[in-house]
Short mmCIF file of C-alpha atoms in Angstrom, two decimals:
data_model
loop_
_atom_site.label_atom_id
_atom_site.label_comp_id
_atom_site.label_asym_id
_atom_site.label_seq_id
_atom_site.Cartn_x
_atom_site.Cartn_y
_atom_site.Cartn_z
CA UNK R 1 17.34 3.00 -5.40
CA UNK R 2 16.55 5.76 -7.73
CA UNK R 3 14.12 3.64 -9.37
CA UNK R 4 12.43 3.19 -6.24
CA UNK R 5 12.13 6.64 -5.23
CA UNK R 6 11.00 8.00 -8.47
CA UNK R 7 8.22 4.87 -7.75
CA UNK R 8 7.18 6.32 -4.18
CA UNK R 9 7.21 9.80 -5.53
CA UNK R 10 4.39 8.94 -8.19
CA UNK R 11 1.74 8.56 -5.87
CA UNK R 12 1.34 12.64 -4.42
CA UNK R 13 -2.23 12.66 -5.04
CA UNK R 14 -2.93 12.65 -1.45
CA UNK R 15 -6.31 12.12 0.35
CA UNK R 16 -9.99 12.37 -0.61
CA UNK R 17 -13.46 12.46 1.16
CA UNK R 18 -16.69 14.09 -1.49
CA UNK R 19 -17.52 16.59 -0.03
CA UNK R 20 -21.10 16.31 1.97
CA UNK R 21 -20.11 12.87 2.89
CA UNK R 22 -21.95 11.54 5.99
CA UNK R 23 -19.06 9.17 6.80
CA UNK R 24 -17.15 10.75 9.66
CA UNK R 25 -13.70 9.09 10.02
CA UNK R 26 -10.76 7.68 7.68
CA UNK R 27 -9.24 4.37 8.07
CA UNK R 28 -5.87 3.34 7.54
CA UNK R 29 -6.25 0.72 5.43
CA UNK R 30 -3.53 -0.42 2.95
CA UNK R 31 0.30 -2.00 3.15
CA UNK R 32 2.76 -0.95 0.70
CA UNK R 33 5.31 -2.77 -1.15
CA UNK R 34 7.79 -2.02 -3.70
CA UNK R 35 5.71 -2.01 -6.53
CA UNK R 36 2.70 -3.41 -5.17
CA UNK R 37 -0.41 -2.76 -2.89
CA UNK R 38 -1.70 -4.94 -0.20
CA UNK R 39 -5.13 -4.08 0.94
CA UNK R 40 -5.71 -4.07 4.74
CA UNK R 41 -8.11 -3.32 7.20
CA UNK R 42 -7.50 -1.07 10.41
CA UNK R 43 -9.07 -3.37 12.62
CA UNK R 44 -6.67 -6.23 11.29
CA UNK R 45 -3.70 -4.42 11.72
CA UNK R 46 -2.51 -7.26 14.53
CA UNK R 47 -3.45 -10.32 12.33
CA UNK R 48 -3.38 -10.76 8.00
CA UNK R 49 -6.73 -10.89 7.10
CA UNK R 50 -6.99 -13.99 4.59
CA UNK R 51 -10.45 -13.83 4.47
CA UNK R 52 -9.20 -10.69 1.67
CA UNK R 53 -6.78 -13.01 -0.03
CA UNK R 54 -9.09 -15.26 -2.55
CA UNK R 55 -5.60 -16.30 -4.04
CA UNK R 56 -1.61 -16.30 -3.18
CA UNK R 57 1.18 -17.54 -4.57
CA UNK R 58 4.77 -17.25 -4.11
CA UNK R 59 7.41 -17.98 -6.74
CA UNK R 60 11.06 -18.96 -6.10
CA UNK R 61 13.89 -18.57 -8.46
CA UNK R 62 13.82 -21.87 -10.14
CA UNK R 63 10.43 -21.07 -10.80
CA UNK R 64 10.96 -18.02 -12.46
CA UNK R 65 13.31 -19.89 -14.23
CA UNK R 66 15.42 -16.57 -15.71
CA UNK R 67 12.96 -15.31 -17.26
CA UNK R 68 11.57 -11.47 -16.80
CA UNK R 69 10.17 -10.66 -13.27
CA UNK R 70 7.52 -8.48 -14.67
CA UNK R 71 6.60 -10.63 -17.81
CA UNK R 72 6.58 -13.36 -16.05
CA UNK R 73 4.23 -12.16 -13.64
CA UNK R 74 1.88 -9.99 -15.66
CA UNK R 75 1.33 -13.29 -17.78
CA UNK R 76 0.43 -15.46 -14.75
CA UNK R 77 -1.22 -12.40 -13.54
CA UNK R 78 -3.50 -11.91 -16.67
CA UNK R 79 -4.45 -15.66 -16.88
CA UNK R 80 -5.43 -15.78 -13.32
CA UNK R 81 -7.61 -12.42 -13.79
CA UNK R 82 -9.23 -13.70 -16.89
CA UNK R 83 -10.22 -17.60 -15.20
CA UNK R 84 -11.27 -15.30 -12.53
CA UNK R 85 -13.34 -12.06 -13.45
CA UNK R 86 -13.76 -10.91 -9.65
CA UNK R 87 -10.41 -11.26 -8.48
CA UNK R 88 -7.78 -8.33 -8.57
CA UNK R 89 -4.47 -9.70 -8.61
CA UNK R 90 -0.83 -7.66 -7.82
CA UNK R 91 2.37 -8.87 -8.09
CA UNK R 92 5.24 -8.10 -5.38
CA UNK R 93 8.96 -8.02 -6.60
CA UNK R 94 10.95 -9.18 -3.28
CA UNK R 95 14.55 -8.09 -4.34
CA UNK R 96 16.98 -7.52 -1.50
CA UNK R 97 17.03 -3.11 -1.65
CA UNK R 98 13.24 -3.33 -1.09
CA UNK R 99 11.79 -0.61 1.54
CA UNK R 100 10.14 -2.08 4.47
CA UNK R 101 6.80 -0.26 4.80
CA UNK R 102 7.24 1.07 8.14
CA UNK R 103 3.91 1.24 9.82
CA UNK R 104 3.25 -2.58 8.45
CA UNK R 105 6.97 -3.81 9.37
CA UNK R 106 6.13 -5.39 12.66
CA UNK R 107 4.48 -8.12 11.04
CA UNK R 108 7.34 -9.42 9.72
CA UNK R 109 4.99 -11.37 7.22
CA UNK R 110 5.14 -14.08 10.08
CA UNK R 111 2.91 -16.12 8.57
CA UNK R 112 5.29 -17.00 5.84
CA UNK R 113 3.24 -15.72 3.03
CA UNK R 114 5.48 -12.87 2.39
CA UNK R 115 8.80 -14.04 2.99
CA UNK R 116 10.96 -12.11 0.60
CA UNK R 117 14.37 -12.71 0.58
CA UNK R 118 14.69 -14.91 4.18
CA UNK R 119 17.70 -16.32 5.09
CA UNK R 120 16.21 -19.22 6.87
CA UNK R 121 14.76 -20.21 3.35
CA UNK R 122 16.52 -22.69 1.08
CA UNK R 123 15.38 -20.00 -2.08
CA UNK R 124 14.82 -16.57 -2.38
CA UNK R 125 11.16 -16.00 -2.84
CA UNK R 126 11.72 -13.23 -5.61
CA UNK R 127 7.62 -13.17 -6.90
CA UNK R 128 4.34 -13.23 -5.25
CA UNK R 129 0.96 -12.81 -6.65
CA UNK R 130 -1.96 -12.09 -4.14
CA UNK R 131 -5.95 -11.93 -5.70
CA UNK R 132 -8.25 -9.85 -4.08
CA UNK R 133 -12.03 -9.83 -4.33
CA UNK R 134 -13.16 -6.81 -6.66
CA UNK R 135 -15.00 -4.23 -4.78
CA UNK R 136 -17.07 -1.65 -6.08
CA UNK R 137 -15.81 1.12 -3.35
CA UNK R 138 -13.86 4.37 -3.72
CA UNK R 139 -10.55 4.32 -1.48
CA UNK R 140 -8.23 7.28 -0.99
CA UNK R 141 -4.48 7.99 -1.15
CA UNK R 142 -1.48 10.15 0.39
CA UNK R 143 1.42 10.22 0.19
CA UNK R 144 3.90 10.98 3.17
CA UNK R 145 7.52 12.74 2.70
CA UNK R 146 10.38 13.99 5.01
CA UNK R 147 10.95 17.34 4.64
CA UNK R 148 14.02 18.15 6.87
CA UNK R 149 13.09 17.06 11.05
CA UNK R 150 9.64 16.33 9.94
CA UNK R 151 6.96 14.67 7.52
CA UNK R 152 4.85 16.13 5.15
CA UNK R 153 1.63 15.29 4.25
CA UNK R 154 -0.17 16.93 1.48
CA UNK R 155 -3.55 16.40 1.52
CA UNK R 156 -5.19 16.85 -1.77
CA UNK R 157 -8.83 16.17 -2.56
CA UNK R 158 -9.25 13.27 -5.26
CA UNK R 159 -11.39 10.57 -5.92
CA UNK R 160 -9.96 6.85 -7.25
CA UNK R 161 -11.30 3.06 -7.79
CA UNK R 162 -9.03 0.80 -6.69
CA UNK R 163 -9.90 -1.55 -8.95
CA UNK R 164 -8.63 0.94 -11.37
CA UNK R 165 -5.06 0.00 -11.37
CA UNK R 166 -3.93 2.50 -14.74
CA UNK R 167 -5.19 5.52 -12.64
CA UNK R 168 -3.30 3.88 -9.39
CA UNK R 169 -0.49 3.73 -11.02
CA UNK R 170 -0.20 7.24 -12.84
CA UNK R 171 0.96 10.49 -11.09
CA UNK R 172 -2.76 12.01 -11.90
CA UNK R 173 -2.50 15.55 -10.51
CA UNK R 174 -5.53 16.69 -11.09
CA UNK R 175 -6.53 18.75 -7.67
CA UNK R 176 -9.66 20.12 -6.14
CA UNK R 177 -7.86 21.57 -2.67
CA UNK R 178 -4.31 21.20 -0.71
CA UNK R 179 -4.16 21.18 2.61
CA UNK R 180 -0.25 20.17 4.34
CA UNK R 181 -0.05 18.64 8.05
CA UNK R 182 3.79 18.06 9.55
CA UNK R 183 4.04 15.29 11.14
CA UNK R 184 6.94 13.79 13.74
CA UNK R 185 7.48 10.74 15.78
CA UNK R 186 5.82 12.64 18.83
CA UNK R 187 3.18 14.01 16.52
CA UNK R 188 1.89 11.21 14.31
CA UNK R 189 -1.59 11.65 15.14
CA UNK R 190 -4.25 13.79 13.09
CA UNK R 191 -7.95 14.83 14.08
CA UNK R 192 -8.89 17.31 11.39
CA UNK R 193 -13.19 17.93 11.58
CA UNK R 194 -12.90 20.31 8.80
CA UNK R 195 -11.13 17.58 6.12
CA UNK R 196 -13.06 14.63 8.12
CA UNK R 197 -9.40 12.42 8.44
CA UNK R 198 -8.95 11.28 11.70
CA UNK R 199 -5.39 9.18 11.73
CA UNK R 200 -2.78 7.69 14.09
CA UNK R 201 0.32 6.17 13.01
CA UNK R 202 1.61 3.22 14.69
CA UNK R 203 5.42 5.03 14.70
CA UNK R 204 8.07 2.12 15.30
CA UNK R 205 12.04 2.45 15.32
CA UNK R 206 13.48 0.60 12.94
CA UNK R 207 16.79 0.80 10.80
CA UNK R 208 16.05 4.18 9.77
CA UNK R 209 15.19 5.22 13.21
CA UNK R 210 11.36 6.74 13.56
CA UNK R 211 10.10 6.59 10.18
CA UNK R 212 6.26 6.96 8.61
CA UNK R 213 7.64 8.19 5.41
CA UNK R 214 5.64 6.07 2.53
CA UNK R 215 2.67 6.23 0.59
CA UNK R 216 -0.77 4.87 2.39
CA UNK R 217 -4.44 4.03 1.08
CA UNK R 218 -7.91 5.13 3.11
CA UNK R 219 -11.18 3.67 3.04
CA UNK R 220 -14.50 5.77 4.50
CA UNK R 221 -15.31 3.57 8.08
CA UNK R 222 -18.75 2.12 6.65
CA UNK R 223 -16.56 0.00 4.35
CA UNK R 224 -17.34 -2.75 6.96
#
């Protein structure tokens, strides 16, 4: 567990619009997984989008075959990148402490893709890679945090490619401005003109009770 919080803390740089951009809103736009990310569309949020998925594949233990999770992936990761130049590939370690994103959690991954760890399965899925088409657009990143009876969320202006997955993956704190909203499971919505982010978190209960604690991606509208 301490190895995955010192994972969700990593990603603080928080949110990000240029300034003078004639975009107006943000869009939620990402899943998160232990170790991964999952790129998704608002206006898919009911149904996976596959038409974003130009490759997945899930892995079973006797697949694996004891060897290293990560090696093993980042090899079949690397050849699948290199036979395919515009593909972005991320591997998802489904081990039985993962976090379940909460705003994404009501999917369930019913369409079987992502079933980590199901005990209507024969064998643990422990690995699956999912390619995505490379795209030449700047998304955006926060991070949300429980402080006490509310969340935090620390919104920091920064710039990133997602296609850049070193400067993803780094805790890059290099900040322009700060600006904190508190958020609750009544209040889960913000409309902020001056920062242009206009968001609403689908708050569900789940084991942990109201939760939107995690780390989310945004995308400026026109994306589509």
């Amino acid at each position: 567990m301490d190895r995955l919080n010192k994972y969700l803390s990593r990603q603080k740089y928080v949110v990000h619009r240029s300034e003078g951009s004639p975009y107006r809103n943000f869009l939620l736009y990402v899943e998160e997984i232990y170790q991964v990310t999952v790129v998704y569309p608002i206006k898919y949020l009911f149904d996976i989008p596959l038409k974003y998925y130009e490759y997945f594949k899930s892995y079973k233990k006797k697949d694996i075959d004891n060897k290293n999770l990560k090696q093993f992936c980042n090899i079949i990761k690397e050849k699948h990148e290199i036979n395919n130049e515009q593909q972005k590939c991320f591997c998802c370690y489904c081990r039985q402490d993962d976090m379940i994103f909460p705003l994404f959690s009501h999917f369930y991954y019913r369409k079987a893709k992502f079933k980590c760890n199901k005990k209507e399965q024969e064998e643990d899925i422990v690995l699956t890679l999912s390619c995505l088409k490379k795209k030449d657009k700047n998304f955006h990143s926060f991070f949300i945090q429980q402080n006490y009876n509310f969340f935090m969320l620390n919104v920091t202006l920064q710039q990133f490619d997602l296609n850049d997955e070193y400067f993803i993956n780094i805790n890059d704190k290099s900040t322009l401005e700060r600006k904190t909203y508190l958020l609750d499971s009544s209040n889960y919505e913000i409309d902020d003109e001056v920062f242009n982010v206009k968001i609403k978190f689908n708050v569900q209960k789940n084991y942990r009770n109201d939760d939107i604690e995690g780390n989310y991606l945004f995308v400026d509208s026109n994306i589509f």
